[in-house]
Structures are given as C-alpha cells and as structure tokens.
Amino acid sequence: MGDMLKIQKDRVVKLEEWEQRWEENKIGFHKSHVHEMLESNIDKSLSGRTGVRFFFPLCGKAVDMKWLADMGHSVVGVEIAEKAIKQFFMENNLTYNEEPVPAIPGAKVFKNSEKNISLYNCDLYSISSSVVGQFGAIWDRGSFVAINPGDREKYASLIISLMANDCRYLLSTLMYNPEFYDGPPFAVPGEQVHSLFGERCNVEQLVSEDVIEDRHRAWGVDYLIEQLYLITPKIS
Ligand code: SAH
C-alpha cells in the first residue's frame, strides 16, 4: 500500500483543469440518480435527526443535494466550476440568487432559499467555519478522491474543523491499481483514512464493494473498490 500511494502522491490537477472539464462536458463522475451508498446508509447519516445541515465539499451538480433538501435538510456545497452550480439549479428546476461572499474575495454564493441550498463558487480551501459554520452531516463522494493527494492533510483538517460535535461524516473512497490509471479519482488506502482522521475521530468502515463499470475498465483497471466510512468526532 505504501508503494501504491507513492505513484500518485505528486499528481496535481489545477482548478482551471476542472473548469475545463466542465466546459468540455467531461463529467463521467456525475450520476443522474441518488448515490446508492448514500441512499442505503442514510439512517447512519441522520441517526434519527431532522433538519440536518449537510455539507458537500466538492459538490459538482450531485442530485443527492436535491434529494436531501426535499427531505427537509439544508445543504451547503462548494464548487469551483460556476457551470456546475448553474446546471444544478437549472436541471432541478430551482431558481437561485447570486451574491458575493464578503469574507472571500472573488467568491460567489448561489442560493435557493425555499430549499435551503447554498452553493459556494470558490476554492474549497478558501472556506472556513467562520464563513459556512459547522455541520451535522457531511456527504463526501467524489471529493476526498478528487483533491490532489498532496493536499490530504490540509483537507482532513479543514473537514474536521467543519464538523459539529454531533457530525456524522460519510466518506466514500476508491481503491484500484494505480499502476494502470493515474486519476482522478485518486486511489485511497484505508490506512490513510485511519491515519488522517483516527486521532480526532472514530472511523468505522460501513461498506467495501467492487463497483467497476465499463467506463472504469476503459481506464485500464480491473477492479474498483468503493469503501464507505462513517466518521464521527471523538468527544473529549
Ligand atoms: N461530488 C460531485 C463532484 C465530483 S468531481 C459528484 O460526486 O458528482 C469533483 C468536483 O470538484 C468537480 O466538479 C470540480 O470542478 C470540483 N473541484 C475540484 N477541486 C476543487 C477545489 N479545490 N475547490 C472547489 N471545487 C473543486
């Protein structure tokens, strides 16, 4: 596993490259339906609570946001590609207001107030709990696996700083043979999830399943294990 990590550790995808992907519609990661592992583990996420504040770190135009909002939860997402945010609202027939974010130069927030969905158009690392508050739940799919491997520690500390005491963080990661494909998504070994979050949080693996499809086989890989973790703060 240590060696597998090394292969991708210096890979960098720039923000402009992500925006370019959206321009060119190269968004094979987008799912037109609610993510199966979110749907089948929603009880683990909610734990009986209603009106939960959900955070979507790199949100794209995930339909999961609409699904949760329709259930009465509120949603905050962050996404660098304005095109993704506009498509999210349009494709879900939601109107939006666009406002600047005084605390973050250049950032905008797109809001639908009836549904309580606020999507920040900026770099994830420019947000903090002083801007967006803390969250009762986080849905992390296509986010931890999408950030540059060299940024994982920075990412984990940001996420931990956004967790309320009762936060339930569902993290989906992927593992495949990185000799055959250089990402993104980047491969994440389970040991690293434990080493990044284990000191401050309880880490429980809920699911581990081969989810390979033809579009992944085209990358050259022959397995793609998706793992779902439930991460909760250790209350000290
Ligand atoms: N979670 C979504 C999107 C996954 S793809 C889903 O599952 O469909 C990763 C997304 O993160 C892309 O839409 C990309 O534009 C965005 N992104 C990548 N790096 C970012 C960063 N540092 N800040 C904000 N958005 C970023």
Coordinates of C-alpha atoms and ligand atoms in Angstrom, one line a residue:
M1 CA 0.0 0.0 0.0
G2 CA 2.8 2.4 0.8
D3 CA 4.3 2.0 -2.7
M4 CA 0.9 2.3 -4.3
L5 CA 0.4 5.7 -2.6
K6 CA 3.8 6.9 -3.9
I7 CA 2.7 6.5 -7.5
Q8 CA 0.1 9.3 -7.3
K9 CA 1.4 11.4 -4.5
D10 CA 2.7 14.3 -6.6
R11 CA -0.2 14.4 -9.1
V12 CA -1.7 17.8 -9.3
V13 CA -4.9 18.8 -11.1
K14 CA -5.3 22.5 -11.3
L15 CA -8.6 24.3 -10.7
E16 CA -8.5 25.5 -14.3
E17 CA -8.4 21.9 -15.5
W18 CA -11.5 21.1 -13.5
E19 CA -13.3 24.1 -15.0
Q20 CA -12.1 23.0 -18.4
R21 CA -13.6 19.6 -17.8
W22 CA -17.0 21.2 -17.1
E23 CA -16.6 23.3 -20.3
E24 CA -16.0 20.2 -22.3
N25 CA -18.6 18.1 -20.5
K26 CA -16.1 15.6 -19.4
I27 CA -18.0 14.8 -16.3
G28 CA -18.2 11.0 -16.2
F29 CA -18.3 11.2 -12.4
H30 CA -21.7 12.7 -12.4
K31 CA -24.6 10.4 -11.6
S32 CA -28.1 11.1 -12.7
H33 CA -29.6 9.3 -9.7
V34 CA -29.0 9.4 -5.9
H35 CA -25.8 7.6 -4.9
E36 CA -26.6 4.0 -3.9
M37 CA -24.4 4.1 -0.8
L38 CA -25.9 7.4 0.4
E39 CA -29.4 6.0 -0.1
S40 CA -28.7 2.7 1.7
N41 CA -26.9 4.4 4.6
I42 CA -29.0 7.5 5.1
D43 CA -30.1 6.2 8.5
K44 CA -26.4 6.1 9.6
S45 CA -26.0 9.7 8.5
L46 CA -29.2 11.1 10.1
S47 CA -29.3 8.9 13.2
G48 CA -32.9 10.0 13.8
R49 CA -32.3 13.7 13.3
T50 CA -34.4 16.0 11.2
G51 CA -33.5 19.3 9.6
V52 CA -29.8 18.5 9.5
R53 CA -27.2 20.9 8.0
F54 CA -25.4 18.9 5.3
F55 CA -22.0 19.8 3.8
F56 CA -21.0 18.7 0.3
P57 CA -17.2 19.5 0.0
L58 CA -16.7 19.4 -3.8
C59 CA -20.3 19.2 -4.9
G60 CA -20.4 19.2 -8.7
K61 CA -24.1 19.0 -9.5
A62 CA -24.8 16.0 -7.4
V63 CA -28.6 15.2 -7.4
D64 CA -28.0 14.0 -3.8
M65 CA -28.2 17.6 -2.7
K66 CA -31.8 18.0 -4.1
W67 CA -32.8 14.6 -2.5
L68 CA -31.7 15.7 0.9
A69 CA -33.2 19.2 0.5
D70 CA -36.5 17.6 -0.4
M71 CA -36.3 15.7 2.8
G72 CA -36.1 19.0 4.8
H73 CA -32.4 19.1 5.3
S74 CA -30.3 22.1 4.4
V75 CA -27.3 21.9 2.1
V76 CA -24.1 23.8 1.7
G77 CA -21.8 22.9 -1.2
V78 CA -18.5 24.2 -2.6
E79 CA -17.6 24.0 -6.3
I80 CA -15.1 25.8 -8.4
A81 CA -17.0 25.4 -11.7
E82 CA -19.7 28.0 -11.9
K83 CA -21.1 26.0 -14.8
A84 CA -21.7 23.0 -12.5
I85 CA -23.6 25.2 -10.0
K86 CA -25.8 26.8 -12.6
Q87 CA -26.6 23.4 -14.2
F88 CA -27.5 22.0 -10.7
F89 CA -30.2 24.7 -10.2
M90 CA -31.4 24.6 -13.8
E91 CA -31.6 20.8 -14.1
N92 CA -33.5 20.6 -10.8
N93 CA -35.9 23.4 -11.7
L94 CA -34.8 25.6 -8.9
T95 CA -34.4 29.3 -9.0
Y96 CA -31.4 30.9 -7.4
N97 CA -29.9 34.2 -6.2
E98 CA -26.3 35.0 -6.8
E99 CA -24.4 37.0 -4.1
P100 CA -20.8 37.9 -3.4
V101 CA -19.2 36.5 -0.3
P102 CA -17.6 39.4 1.5
A103 CA -15.2 37.2 3.5
I104 CA -13.8 35.5 0.4
P105 CA -12.6 37.8 -2.4
G106 CA -13.9 36.7 -5.8
A107 CA -16.2 34.1 -4.4
K108 CA -19.9 34.0 -5.0
V109 CA -22.7 32.0 -3.4
F110 CA -25.7 30.7 -5.3
K111 CA -28.8 30.2 -3.1
N112 CA -32.2 28.8 -3.3
S113 CA -33.9 29.9 -0.1
E114 CA -37.1 27.8 -0.2
K115 CA -35.0 24.6 -0.4
N116 CA -32.1 25.9 1.8
I117 CA -29.4 25.1 -0.7
S118 CA -26.3 27.4 -0.8
L119 CA -23.5 26.6 -3.2
Y120 CA -20.3 28.5 -2.9
N121 CA -18.4 29.1 -6.1
C122 CA -14.8 29.2 -4.9
D123 CA -11.8 27.1 -4.0
L124 CA -12.6 24.7 -1.2
Y125 CA -9.6 25.8 0.8
S126 CA -10.7 29.4 0.9
I127 CA -13.7 28.5 3.1
S128 CA -13.7 28.0 6.9
S129 CA -16.2 27.5 9.7
S130 CA -16.3 31.3 10.2
V131 CA -17.9 31.6 6.7
V132 CA -20.1 28.5 6.5
G133 CA -20.5 27.4 10.1
Q134 CA -20.3 23.8 11.2
F135 CA -22.3 20.8 10.0
G136 CA -24.4 18.0 11.4
A137 CA -23.6 15.8 8.4
I138 CA -21.1 15.6 5.5
W139 CA -21.5 13.6 2.3
D140 CA -18.2 13.2 0.7
R141 CA -18.4 11.4 -2.6
G142 CA -16.1 12.4 -5.5
S143 CA -14.4 14.9 -3.2
F144 CA -11.7 13.3 -1.0
V145 CA -10.8 11.2 -4.0
A146 CA -10.7 14.2 -6.3
I147 CA -8.4 16.5 -4.3
N148 CA -4.7 16.4 -5.0
P149 CA -3.1 13.6 -3.0
G150 CA -0.6 16.1 -1.6
D151 CA -3.4 18.1 0.0
R152 CA -5.0 15.3 2.0
E153 CA -3.8 16.5 5.4
K154 CA -4.9 20.0 4.7
Y155 CA -8.3 18.7 3.5
A156 CA -8.7 16.5 6.6
S157 CA -8.0 19.3 9.0
L158 CA -10.5 21.6 7.1
I159 CA -13.2 18.9 7.2
I160 CA -12.6 18.2 10.9
S161 CA -12.9 22.0 11.6
L162 CA -16.3 22.0 9.9
M163 CA -17.7 19.1 12.0
A164 CA -20.2 20.0 14.7
N165 CA -19.9 17.8 17.8
D166 CA -22.8 15.6 16.6
C167 CA -21.5 15.5 13.0
R168 CA -21.8 12.2 11.0
Y169 CA -19.5 12.3 8.1
L170 CA -20.0 9.7 5.3
L171 CA -16.8 9.3 3.2
S172 CA -16.7 7.3 0.0
T173 CA -13.2 6.4 -1.3
L174 CA -12.0 4.3 -4.2
M175 CA -9.2 1.8 -4.5
Y176 CA -7.8 0.4 -7.7
N177 CA -4.4 -0.4 -9.0
P178 CA -2.7 3.0 -9.6
E179 CA -0.1 1.4 -11.9
F180 CA -2.8 1.3 -14.5
Y181 CA -4.5 4.7 -14.1
D182 CA -3.2 7.9 -12.7
G183 CA -6.5 9.6 -11.6
P184 CA -8.5 11.5 -10.7
P185 CA -10.2 9.9 -8.9
F186 CA -7.1 9.1 -6.9
A187 CA -6.8 5.8 -5.0
V188 CA -7.1 6.0 -1.3
P189 CA -5.9 3.2 1.0
G190 CA -7.9 2.5 4.1
E191 CA -4.8 3.0 6.4
Q192 CA -4.7 6.6 5.3
V193 CA -8.3 7.3 6.2
H194 CA -7.4 6.0 9.7
S195 CA -4.2 7.9 9.9
L196 CA -5.8 11.2 8.8
F197 CA -8.9 11.1 10.9
G198 CA -8.3 8.4 13.6
E199 CA -6.7 10.7 16.2
R200 CA -9.6 13.1 16.4
C201 CA -12.5 10.9 15.2
N202 CA -14.0 7.4 15.3
V203 CA -13.6 5.8 11.9
E204 CA -15.9 2.9 11.0
Q205 CA -15.9 1.2 7.6
L206 CA -19.5 0.5 6.6
V207 CA -19.2 -0.9 3.1
S208 CA -16.5 -2.2 0.8
E209 CA -17.7 -3.2 -2.7
D210 CA -16.4 -3.7 -6.2
V211 CA -18.3 -1.1 -8.3
I212 CA -16.4 -1.4 -11.5
E213 CA -18.2 -0.5 -14.7
D214 CA -17.2 -0.4 -18.4
R215 CA -16.2 3.3 -18.2
H216 CA -13.7 2.3 -15.4
R217 CA -12.4 -0.7 -17.3
A218 CA -11.6 1.8 -20.1
W219 CA -9.1 3.4 -17.7
G220 CA -7.2 0.1 -17.7
V221 CA -8.2 -1.0 -14.2
D222 CA -9.7 -4.4 -13.4
Y223 CA -11.2 -3.7 -10.1
L224 CA -12.6 -0.6 -8.4
I225 CA -13.4 -1.0 -4.7
E226 CA -15.6 1.7 -3.2
Q227 CA -15.4 2.0 0.5
L228 CA -17.8 3.9 2.7
Y229 CA -16.7 5.2 6.1
L230 CA -18.7 6.7 8.9
I231 CA -16.5 9.3 10.7
T232 CA -17.7 11.0 13.9
P233 CA -15.8 13.3 16.3
K234 CA -14.4 11.7 19.5
I235 CA -16.0 13.7 22.2
S236 CA -13.3 14.7 24.7
Ligands
SAH1 N1 -19.0 15.3 -5.7 C1 -19.5 15.5 -7.0 C2 -18.4 16.0 -8.0 C3 -17.2 15.2 -8.1 S1 -15.9 15.7 -9.2 C4 -20.1 14.2 -7.6 O1 -19.9 13.2 -6.9 O2 -20.7 14.2 -8.6 C5 -15.0 16.9 -8.3 C6 -15.6 18.3 -8.4 O3 -14.8 19.2 -7.6 C7 -15.5 18.9 -9.8 O4 -16.8 19.3 -10.1 C8 -14.5 20.0 -9.7 O5 -14.9 21.1 -10.5 C9 -14.5 20.4 -8.2 N2 -13.3 20.9 -7.6 C10 -12.1 20.3 -7.7 N3 -11.2 20.9 -6.9 C11 -11.8 21.9 -6.3 C12 -11.5 22.8 -5.3 N4 -10.2 22.9 -4.8 N5 -12.4 23.7 -4.8 C13 -13.7 23.6 -5.3 N6 -14.1 22.7 -6.2 C14 -13.2 21.9 -6.7

